[in-house]
Short mmCIF file of C-alpha atoms and ligand atoms in Angstrom, two decimals:
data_model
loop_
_atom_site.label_atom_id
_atom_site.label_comp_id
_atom_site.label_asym_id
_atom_site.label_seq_id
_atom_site.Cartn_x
_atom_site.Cartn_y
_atom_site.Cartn_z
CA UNK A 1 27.48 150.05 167.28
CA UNK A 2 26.48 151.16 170.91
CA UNK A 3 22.60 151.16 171.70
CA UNK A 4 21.28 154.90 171.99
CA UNK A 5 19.34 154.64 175.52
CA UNK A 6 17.00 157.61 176.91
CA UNK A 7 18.01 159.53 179.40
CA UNK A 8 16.63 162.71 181.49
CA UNK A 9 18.71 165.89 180.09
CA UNK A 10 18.81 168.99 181.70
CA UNK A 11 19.06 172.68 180.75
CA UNK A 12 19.82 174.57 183.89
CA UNK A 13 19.47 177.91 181.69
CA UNK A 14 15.65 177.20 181.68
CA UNK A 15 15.53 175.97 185.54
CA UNK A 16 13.69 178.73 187.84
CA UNK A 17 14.46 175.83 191.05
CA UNK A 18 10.56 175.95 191.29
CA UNK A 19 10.51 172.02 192.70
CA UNK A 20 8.05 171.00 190.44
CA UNK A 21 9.56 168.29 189.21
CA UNK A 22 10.71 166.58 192.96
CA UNK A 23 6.82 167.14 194.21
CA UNK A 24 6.05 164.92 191.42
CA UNK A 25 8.68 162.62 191.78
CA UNK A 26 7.99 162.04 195.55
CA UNK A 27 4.62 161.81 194.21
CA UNK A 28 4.98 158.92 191.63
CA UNK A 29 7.79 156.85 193.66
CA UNK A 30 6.34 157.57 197.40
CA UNK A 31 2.88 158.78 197.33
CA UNK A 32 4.90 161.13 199.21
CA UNK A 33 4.95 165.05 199.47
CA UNK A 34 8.02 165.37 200.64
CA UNK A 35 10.46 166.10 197.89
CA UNK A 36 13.41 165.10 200.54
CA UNK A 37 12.48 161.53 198.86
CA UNK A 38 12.32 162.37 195.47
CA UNK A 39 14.97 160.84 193.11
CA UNK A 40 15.64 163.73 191.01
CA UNK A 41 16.90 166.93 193.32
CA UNK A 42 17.32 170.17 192.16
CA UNK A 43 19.68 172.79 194.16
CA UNK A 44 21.13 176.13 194.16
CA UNK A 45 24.24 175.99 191.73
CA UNK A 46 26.79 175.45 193.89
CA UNK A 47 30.52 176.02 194.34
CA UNK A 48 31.21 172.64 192.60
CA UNK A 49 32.07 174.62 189.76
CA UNK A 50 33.31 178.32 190.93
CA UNK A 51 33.70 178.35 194.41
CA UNK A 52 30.89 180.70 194.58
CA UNK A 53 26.84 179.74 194.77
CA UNK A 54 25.77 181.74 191.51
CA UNK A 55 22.28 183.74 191.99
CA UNK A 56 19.50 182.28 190.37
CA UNK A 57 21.34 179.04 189.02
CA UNK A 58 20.71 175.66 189.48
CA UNK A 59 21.97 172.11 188.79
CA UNK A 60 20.63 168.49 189.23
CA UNK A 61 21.26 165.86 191.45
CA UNK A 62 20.14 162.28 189.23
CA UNK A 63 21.06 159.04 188.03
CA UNK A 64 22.78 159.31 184.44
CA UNK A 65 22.14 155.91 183.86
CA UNK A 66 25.91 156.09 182.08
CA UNK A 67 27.22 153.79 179.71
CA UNK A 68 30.14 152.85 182.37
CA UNK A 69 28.25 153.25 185.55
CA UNK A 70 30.90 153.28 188.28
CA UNK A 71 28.25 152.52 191.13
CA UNK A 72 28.11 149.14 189.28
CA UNK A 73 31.49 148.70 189.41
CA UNK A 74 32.27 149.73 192.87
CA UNK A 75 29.30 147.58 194.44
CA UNK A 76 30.57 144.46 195.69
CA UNK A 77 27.33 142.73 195.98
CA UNK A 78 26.37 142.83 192.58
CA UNK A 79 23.01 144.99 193.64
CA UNK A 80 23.37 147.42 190.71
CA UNK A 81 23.44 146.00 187.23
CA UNK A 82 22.38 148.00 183.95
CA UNK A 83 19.46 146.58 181.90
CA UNK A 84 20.51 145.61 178.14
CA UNK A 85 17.07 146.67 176.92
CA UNK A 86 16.70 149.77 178.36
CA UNK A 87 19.78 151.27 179.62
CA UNK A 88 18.85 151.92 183.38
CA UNK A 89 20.69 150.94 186.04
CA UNK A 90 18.75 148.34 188.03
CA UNK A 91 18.94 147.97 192.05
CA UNK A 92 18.19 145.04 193.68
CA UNK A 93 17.22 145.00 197.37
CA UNK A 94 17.66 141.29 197.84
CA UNK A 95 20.99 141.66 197.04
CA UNK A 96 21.82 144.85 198.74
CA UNK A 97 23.95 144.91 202.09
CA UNK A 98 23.74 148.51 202.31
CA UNK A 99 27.19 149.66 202.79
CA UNK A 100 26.48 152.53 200.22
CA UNK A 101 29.88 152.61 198.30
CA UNK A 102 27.96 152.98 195.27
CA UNK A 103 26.84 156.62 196.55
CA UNK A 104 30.36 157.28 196.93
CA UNK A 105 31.27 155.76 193.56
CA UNK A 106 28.51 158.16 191.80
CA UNK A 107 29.75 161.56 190.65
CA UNK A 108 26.72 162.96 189.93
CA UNK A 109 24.72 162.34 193.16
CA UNK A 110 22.63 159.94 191.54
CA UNK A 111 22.18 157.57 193.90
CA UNK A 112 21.88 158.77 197.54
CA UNK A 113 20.30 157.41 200.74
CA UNK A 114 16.57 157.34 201.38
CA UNK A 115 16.40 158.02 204.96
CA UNK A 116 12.80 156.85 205.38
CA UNK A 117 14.16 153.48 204.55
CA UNK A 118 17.65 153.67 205.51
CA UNK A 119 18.41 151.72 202.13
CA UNK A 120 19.76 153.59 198.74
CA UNK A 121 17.19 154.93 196.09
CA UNK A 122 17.88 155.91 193.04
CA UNK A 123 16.04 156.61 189.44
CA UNK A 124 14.55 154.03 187.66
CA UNK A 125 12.82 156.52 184.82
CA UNK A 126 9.68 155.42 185.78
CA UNK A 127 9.57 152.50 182.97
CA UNK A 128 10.63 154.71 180.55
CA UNK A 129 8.42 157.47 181.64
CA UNK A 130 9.29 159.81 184.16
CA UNK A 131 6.78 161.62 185.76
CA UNK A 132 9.59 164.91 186.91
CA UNK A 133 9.44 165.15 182.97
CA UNK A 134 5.81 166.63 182.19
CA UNK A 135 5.97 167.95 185.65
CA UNK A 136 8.75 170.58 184.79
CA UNK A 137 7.04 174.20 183.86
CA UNK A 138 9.81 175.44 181.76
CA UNK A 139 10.84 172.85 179.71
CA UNK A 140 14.22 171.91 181.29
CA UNK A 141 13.56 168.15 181.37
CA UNK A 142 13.19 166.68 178.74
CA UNK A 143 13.21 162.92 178.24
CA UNK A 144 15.86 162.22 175.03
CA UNK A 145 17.89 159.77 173.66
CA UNK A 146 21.61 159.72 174.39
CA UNK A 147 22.22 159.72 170.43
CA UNK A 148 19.60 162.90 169.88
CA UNK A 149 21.99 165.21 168.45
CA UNK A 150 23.27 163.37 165.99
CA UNK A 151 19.67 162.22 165.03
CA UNK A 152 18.52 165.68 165.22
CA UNK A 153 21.02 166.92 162.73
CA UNK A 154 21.88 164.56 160.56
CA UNK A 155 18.88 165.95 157.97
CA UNK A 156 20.63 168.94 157.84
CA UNK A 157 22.93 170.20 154.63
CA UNK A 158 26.61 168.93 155.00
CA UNK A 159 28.17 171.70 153.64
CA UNK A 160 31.65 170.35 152.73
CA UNK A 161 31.71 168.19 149.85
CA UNK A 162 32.32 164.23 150.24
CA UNK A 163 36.29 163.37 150.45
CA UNK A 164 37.80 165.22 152.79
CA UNK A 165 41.53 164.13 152.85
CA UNK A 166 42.20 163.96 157.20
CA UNK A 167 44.28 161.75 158.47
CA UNK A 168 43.14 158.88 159.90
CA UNK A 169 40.96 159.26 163.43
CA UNK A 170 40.80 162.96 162.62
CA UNK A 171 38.11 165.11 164.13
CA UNK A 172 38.69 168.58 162.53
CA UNK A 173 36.31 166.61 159.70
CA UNK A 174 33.66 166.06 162.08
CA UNK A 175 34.54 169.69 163.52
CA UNK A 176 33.99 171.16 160.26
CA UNK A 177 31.04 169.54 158.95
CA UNK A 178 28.87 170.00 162.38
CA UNK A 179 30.26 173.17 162.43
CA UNK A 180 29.25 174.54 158.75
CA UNK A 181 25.99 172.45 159.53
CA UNK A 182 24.91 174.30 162.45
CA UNK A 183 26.03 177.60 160.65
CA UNK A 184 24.09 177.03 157.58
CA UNK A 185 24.43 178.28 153.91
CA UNK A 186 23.99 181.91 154.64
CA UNK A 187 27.66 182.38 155.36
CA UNK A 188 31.21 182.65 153.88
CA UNK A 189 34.11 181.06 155.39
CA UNK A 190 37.24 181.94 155.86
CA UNK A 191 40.09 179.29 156.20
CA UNK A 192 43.64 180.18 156.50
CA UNK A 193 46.69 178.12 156.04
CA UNK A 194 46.53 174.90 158.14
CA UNK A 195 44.40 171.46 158.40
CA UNK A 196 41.08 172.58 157.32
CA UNK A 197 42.25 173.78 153.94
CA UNK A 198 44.59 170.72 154.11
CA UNK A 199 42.33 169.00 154.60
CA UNK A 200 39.97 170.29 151.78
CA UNK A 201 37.88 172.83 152.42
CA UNK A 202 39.28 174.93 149.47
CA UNK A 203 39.13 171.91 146.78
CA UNK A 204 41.53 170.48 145.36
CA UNK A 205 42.80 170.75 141.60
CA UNK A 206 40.67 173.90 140.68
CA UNK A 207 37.49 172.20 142.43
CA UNK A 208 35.80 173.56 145.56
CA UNK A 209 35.63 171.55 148.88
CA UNK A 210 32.94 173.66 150.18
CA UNK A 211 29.23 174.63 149.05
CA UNK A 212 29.14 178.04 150.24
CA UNK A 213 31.78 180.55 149.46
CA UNK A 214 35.26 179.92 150.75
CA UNK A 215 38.81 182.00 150.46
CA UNK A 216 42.09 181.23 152.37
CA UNK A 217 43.80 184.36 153.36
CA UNK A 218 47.17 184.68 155.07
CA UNK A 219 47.70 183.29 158.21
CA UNK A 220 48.14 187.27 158.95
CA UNK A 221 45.60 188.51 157.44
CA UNK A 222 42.78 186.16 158.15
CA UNK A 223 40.34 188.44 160.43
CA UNK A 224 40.97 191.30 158.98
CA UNK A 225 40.02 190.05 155.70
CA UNK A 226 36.57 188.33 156.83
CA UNK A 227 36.10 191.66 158.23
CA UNK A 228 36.07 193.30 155.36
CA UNK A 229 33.90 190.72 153.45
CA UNK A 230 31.61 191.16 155.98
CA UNK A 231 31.35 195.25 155.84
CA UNK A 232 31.29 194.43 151.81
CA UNK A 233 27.98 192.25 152.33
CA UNK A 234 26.55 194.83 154.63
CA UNK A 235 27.32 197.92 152.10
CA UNK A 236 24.95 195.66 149.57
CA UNK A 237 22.24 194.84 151.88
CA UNK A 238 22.99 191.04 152.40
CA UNK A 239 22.77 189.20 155.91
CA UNK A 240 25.51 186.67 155.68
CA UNK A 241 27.51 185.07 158.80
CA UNK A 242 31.18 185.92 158.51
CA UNK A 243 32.61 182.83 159.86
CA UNK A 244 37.00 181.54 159.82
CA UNK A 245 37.76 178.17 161.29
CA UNK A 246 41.39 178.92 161.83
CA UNK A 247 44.62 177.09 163.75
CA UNK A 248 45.89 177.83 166.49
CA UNK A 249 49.10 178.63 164.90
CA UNK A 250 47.42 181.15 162.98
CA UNK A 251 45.59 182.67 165.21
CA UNK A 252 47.81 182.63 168.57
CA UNK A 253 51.18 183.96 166.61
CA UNK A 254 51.34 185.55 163.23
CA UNK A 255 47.31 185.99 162.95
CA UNK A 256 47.13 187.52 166.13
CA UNK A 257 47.57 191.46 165.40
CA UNK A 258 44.39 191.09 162.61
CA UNK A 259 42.43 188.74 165.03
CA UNK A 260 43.16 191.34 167.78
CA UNK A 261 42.60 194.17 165.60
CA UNK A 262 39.32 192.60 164.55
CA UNK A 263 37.81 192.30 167.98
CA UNK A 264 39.09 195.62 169.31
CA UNK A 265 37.05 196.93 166.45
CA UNK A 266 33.91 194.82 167.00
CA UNK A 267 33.81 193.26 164.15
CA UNK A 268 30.44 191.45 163.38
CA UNK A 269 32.25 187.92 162.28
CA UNK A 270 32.62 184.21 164.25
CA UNK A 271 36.66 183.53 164.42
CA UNK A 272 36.69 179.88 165.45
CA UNK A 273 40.17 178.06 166.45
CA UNK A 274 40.70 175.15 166.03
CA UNK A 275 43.14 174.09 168.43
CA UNK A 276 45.34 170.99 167.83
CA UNK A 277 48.02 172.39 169.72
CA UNK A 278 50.53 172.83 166.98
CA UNK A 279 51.27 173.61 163.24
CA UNK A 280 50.02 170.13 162.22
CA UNK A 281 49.56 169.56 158.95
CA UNK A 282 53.33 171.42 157.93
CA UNK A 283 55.14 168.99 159.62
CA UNK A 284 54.02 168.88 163.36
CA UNK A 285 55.70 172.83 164.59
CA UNK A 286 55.40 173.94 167.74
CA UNK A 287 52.85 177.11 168.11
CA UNK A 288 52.21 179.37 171.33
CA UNK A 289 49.66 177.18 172.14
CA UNK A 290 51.63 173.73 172.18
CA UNK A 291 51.74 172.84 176.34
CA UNK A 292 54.74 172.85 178.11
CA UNK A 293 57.08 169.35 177.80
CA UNK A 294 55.31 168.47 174.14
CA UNK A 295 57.25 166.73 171.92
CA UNK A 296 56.89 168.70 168.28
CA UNK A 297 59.41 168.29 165.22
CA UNK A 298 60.67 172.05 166.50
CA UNK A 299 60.73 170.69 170.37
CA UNK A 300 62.40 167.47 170.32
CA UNK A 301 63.34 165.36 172.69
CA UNK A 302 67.18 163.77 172.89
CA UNK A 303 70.19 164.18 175.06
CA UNK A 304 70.01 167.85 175.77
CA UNK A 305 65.89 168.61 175.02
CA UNK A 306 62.66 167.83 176.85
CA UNK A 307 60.15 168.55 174.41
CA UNK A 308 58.66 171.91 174.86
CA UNK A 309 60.36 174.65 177.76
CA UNK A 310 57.02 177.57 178.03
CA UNK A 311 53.99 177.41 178.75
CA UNK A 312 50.97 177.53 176.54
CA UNK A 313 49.36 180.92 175.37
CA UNK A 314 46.08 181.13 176.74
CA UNK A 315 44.17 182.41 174.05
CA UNK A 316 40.80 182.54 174.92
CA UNK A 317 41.46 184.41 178.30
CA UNK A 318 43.28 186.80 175.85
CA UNK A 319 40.17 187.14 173.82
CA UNK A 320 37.96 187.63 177.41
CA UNK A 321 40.46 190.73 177.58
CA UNK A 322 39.02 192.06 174.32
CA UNK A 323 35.58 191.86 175.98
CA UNK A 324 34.19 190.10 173.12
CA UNK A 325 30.86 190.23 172.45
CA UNK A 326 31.07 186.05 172.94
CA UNK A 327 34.52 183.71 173.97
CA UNK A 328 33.57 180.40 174.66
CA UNK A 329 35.53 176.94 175.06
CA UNK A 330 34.49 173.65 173.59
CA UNK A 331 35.67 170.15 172.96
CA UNK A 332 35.04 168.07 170.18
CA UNK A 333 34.15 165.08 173.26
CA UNK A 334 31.09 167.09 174.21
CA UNK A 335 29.21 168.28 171.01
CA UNK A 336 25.92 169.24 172.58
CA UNK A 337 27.96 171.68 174.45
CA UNK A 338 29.14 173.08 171.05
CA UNK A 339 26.25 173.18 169.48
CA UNK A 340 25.01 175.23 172.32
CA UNK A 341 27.83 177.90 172.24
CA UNK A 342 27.73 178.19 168.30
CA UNK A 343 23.99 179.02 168.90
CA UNK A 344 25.29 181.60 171.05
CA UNK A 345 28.06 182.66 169.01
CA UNK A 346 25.75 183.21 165.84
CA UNK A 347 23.89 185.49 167.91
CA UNK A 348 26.53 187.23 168.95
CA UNK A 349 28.33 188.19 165.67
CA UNK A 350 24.97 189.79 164.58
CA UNK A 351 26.44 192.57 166.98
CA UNK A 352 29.78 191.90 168.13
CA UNK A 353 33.03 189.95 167.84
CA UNK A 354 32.33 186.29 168.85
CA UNK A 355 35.59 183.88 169.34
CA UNK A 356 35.16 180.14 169.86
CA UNK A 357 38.11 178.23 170.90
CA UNK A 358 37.55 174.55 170.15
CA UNK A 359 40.03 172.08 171.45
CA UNK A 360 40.67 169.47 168.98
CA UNK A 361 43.36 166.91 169.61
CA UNK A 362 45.61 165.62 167.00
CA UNK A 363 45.73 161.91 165.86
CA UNK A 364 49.35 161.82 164.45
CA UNK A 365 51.28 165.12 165.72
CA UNK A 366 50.17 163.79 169.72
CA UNK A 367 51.27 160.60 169.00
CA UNK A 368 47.95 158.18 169.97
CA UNK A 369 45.77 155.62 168.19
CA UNK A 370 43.63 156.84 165.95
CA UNK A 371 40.17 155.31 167.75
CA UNK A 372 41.48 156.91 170.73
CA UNK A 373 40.79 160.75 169.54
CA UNK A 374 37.48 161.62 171.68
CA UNK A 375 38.53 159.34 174.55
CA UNK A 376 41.80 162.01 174.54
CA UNK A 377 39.71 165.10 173.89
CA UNK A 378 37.32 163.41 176.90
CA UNK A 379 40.51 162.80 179.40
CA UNK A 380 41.47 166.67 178.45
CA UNK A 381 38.19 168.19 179.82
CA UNK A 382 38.04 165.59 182.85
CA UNK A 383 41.43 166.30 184.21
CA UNK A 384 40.56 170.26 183.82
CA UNK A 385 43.86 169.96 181.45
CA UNK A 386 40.93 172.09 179.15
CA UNK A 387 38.55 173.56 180.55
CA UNK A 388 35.14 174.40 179.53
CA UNK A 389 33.33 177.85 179.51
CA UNK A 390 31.89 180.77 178.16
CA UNK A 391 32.15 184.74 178.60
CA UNK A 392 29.81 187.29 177.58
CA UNK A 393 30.46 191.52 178.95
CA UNK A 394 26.71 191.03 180.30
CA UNK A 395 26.92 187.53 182.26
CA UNK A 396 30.39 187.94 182.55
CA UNK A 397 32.43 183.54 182.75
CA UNK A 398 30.87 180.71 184.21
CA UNK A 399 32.19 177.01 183.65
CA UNK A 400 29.78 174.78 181.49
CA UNK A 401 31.15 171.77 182.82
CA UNK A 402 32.40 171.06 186.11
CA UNK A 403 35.97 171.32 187.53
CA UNK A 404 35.98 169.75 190.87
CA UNK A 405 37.07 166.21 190.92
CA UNK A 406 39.02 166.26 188.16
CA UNK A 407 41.44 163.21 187.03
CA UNK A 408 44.97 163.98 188.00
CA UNK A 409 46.89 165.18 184.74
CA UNK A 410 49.15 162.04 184.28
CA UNK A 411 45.87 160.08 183.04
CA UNK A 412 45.63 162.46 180.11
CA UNK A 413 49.51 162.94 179.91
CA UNK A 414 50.14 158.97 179.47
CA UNK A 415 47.20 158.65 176.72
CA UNK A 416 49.67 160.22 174.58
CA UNK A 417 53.39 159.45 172.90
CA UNK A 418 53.87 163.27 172.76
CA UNK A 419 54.78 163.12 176.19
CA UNK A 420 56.24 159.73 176.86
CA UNK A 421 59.40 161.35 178.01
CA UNK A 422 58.33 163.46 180.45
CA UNK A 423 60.45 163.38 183.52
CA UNK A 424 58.42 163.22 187.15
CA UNK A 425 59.42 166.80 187.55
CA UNK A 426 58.13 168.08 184.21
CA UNK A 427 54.62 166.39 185.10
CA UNK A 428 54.38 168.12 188.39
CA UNK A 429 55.25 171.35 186.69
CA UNK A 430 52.32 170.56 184.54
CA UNK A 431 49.68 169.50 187.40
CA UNK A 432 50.76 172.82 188.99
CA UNK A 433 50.54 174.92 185.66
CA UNK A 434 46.70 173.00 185.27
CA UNK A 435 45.88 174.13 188.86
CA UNK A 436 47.11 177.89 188.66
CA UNK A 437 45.28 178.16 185.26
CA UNK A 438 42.14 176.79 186.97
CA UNK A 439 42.41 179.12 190.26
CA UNK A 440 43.52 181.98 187.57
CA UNK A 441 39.73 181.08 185.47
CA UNK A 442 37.88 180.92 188.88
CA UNK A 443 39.10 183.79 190.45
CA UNK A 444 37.48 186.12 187.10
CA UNK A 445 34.58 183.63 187.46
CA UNK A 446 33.71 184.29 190.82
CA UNK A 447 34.39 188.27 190.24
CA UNK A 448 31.76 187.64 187.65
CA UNK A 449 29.34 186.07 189.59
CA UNK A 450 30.42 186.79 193.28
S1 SF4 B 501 24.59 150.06 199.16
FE1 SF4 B 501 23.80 148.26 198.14
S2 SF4 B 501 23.79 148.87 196.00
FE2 SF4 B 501 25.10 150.35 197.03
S3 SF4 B 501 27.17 149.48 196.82
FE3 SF4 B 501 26.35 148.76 198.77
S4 SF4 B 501 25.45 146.82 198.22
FE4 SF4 B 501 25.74 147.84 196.30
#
């Protein structure tokens, strides 16, 4: 088991860019007022993300202290080394020739150049505790440990009873229990043919799986079912969420016409997909949503077949086109981000139609080790093979996790067996397809927010 070190988090929701924080950073470090030398900078949200500076928003410039710090790794003269005890990343001036590589190696800006000094500075969290933290107004520091979210709700009800049958390395279990967690027992699920029943969510042999109440529709029928549970529980005066945790497969072919119907309508439910990229637990079947050159049972490869010939259906966009109340993206590698958007998704079914499309890659039908699930679901999101974000009619898209830099494709491509065979061709069609699906995302972005 990994330590759980503290770290600075930020909510740029709650960030008005007053400065507050760099005054008193300056402050502590300098006895400086000029926040140019403070080690935490705050800064008009920038193109990074959209190619646009959005109004009003702002990220941060700080050392992560990250588990695999690549400053340490790119520094040749051993100057940066992180502390055992209490995760930060050390610098030592003895050792230090100044060359700065390790503000290159940084992605987040954390360490930069101190131009009073000519020498790098970064954050050392003040021994534990830094003074941006109580400076900040509006709460969007806060000082937390890496592990918080799981420490914060693991008191609350697992809804799912024990012995769930997943394969092994799985994370539609961990999906399902955060999921119904966060939710709570106010709400009745919906879960149509595919691995969450499979996996146990309806019981097995005339026992229930779940502890709030649970039917499995169609795959065509599933939204327009919940919908009318839902109308049913309004007509009787009871507030319950109306919640499906559907497959893709489901939901991007044969489900579609009820799911579409359902959101045309404005139906007051939370449709959540589940996306392994396939009809997984029938026998590995390609779906709409299965990428372009995947190997499935009904896309082999062999003398005369490369795995899958289309593209993937993007459903979320499709659901964007609905104008949703809420359509958000999410990866099971970045759960705070989840939680945040099923916060926001709750909300949003108390009025509207709110869709969340959670990418959740698939131990045995992508062909990878099963310890290797997040690390895939990570390499997804960092080579903007997925990418992150969320759509409401009033804020219209904007990422929640960066897209410049990304990894080129092949690093996610090669963590996987499902596309062993790709030819150097079939890769570059898929870097391409990943870059016109990212230019396709920012161009509604920046209408959005332009
Ligand atoms: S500037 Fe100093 S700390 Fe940074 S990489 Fe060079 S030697 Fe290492």
């Amino acid at each position: 088991m990994g330590q759980a070190y503290s770290t600075i988090a930020f909510d740029a929701s709650k960030c008005d860019g007053c400065g507050e924080c760099m005054k008193a950073c300056a402050g502590a470090k300098f006895e400086s007022d000029d926040v140019r030398r403070s080690l935490i900078q705050i800064m008009p949200k920038a193109a990074a993300a959209t190619g646009v500076a959005a109004k009003g928003a702002f990220e941060l410039a700080l050392c992560r202290q990250c588990g695999d710090p690549k400053c340490v790794t790119v520094c040749p003269a051993g100057a940066l080394g992180k502390d055992g005890a209490t995760g930060v990343i050390d610098w030592d001036a003895s050792k230090c020739v100044d060359c700065l590589l390790c503000t290159i190696g940084c992605s987040y800006a954390g360490i930069a150049l101190d131009e009073y000094t000519g020498r790098v500075s970064k954050c050392d969290t003040c021994d534990g505790k830094p003074a941006c933290v109580p400076a900040c107004p509006t709460g969007a520091l806060r000082h937390v440990t890496t592990a918080r979210i799981y420490n914060e709700v693991g008191g609350w009800e697992d809804l799912f009873a024990p012995g769930l049958a997943g394969c092994q390395g799985c994370n539609t279990e961990l999906l399902m229990r955060h999921t119904l967690r966060r939710v709570g027992p106010d709400t009745v699920l919906a879960t149509p043919p595919g691995c969450v029943p499979g996996m146990g969510s309806v019981g097995f042999n005339g026992t229930t799986g779940t502890k709030v109440p649970v039917f499995h529709p169609l795959l065509t029928n599933t939204a327009a079912m919940l919908a009318g549970v839902k109308r049913q529980y309004e007509r009787v005066g009871r507030k319950v969420t109306a919640m499906a945790i559907a497959g893709d497969g489901g939901a991007s072919d044969v489900g579609f016409q009820s799911l579409s119907g359902a959101a045309e309508r404005g139906e007051r439910i939370l449709f959540m997909v589940v996306d392994n990229e396939g009809y997984m637990n029938t026998g590995m079947q390609r779906s709409s949503c299965t990428p372009y050159g995947a190997w499935t049972s009904t896309t082999p490869v062999g003398a005369h077949t490369r795995g899958k010939t289309q593209d993937a259906k993007n459903l979320p966009l499709i659901m964007v086109n609905h104008r949703c109340a809420y359509v958000a993206t999410a990866s099971t590698a970045y759960m705070e981000d989840l939680y945040a958007k099923l916060d926001k998704a709750l909300e949003a079914s108390e009025h509207g139609f709110a869709y969340l499309h959670v990418y959740s890659p698939c131990t045995t039908g992508w062909r990878f080790q099963s310890a290797m699930n997040i690390e895939v679901a990570r390499k997804a999101v960092e080579s903007n093979f997925v990418t992150l974000w969320e759509y409401t009619p009033e804020t219209g898209l904007s990422f929640s996790r960066p897209v410049d830099r990304p990894l080129p494709v092949v690093d996610y491509l090669k963590a996987m067996g499902r596309f062993r065979h790709l030819s150097p061709e079939q890769i570059e069609h898929i870097q391409n397809k990943v870059e016109e699906n990212l230019r396709f995302v920012q161009k509604i972005a920046e209408k959005e927010h332009g």
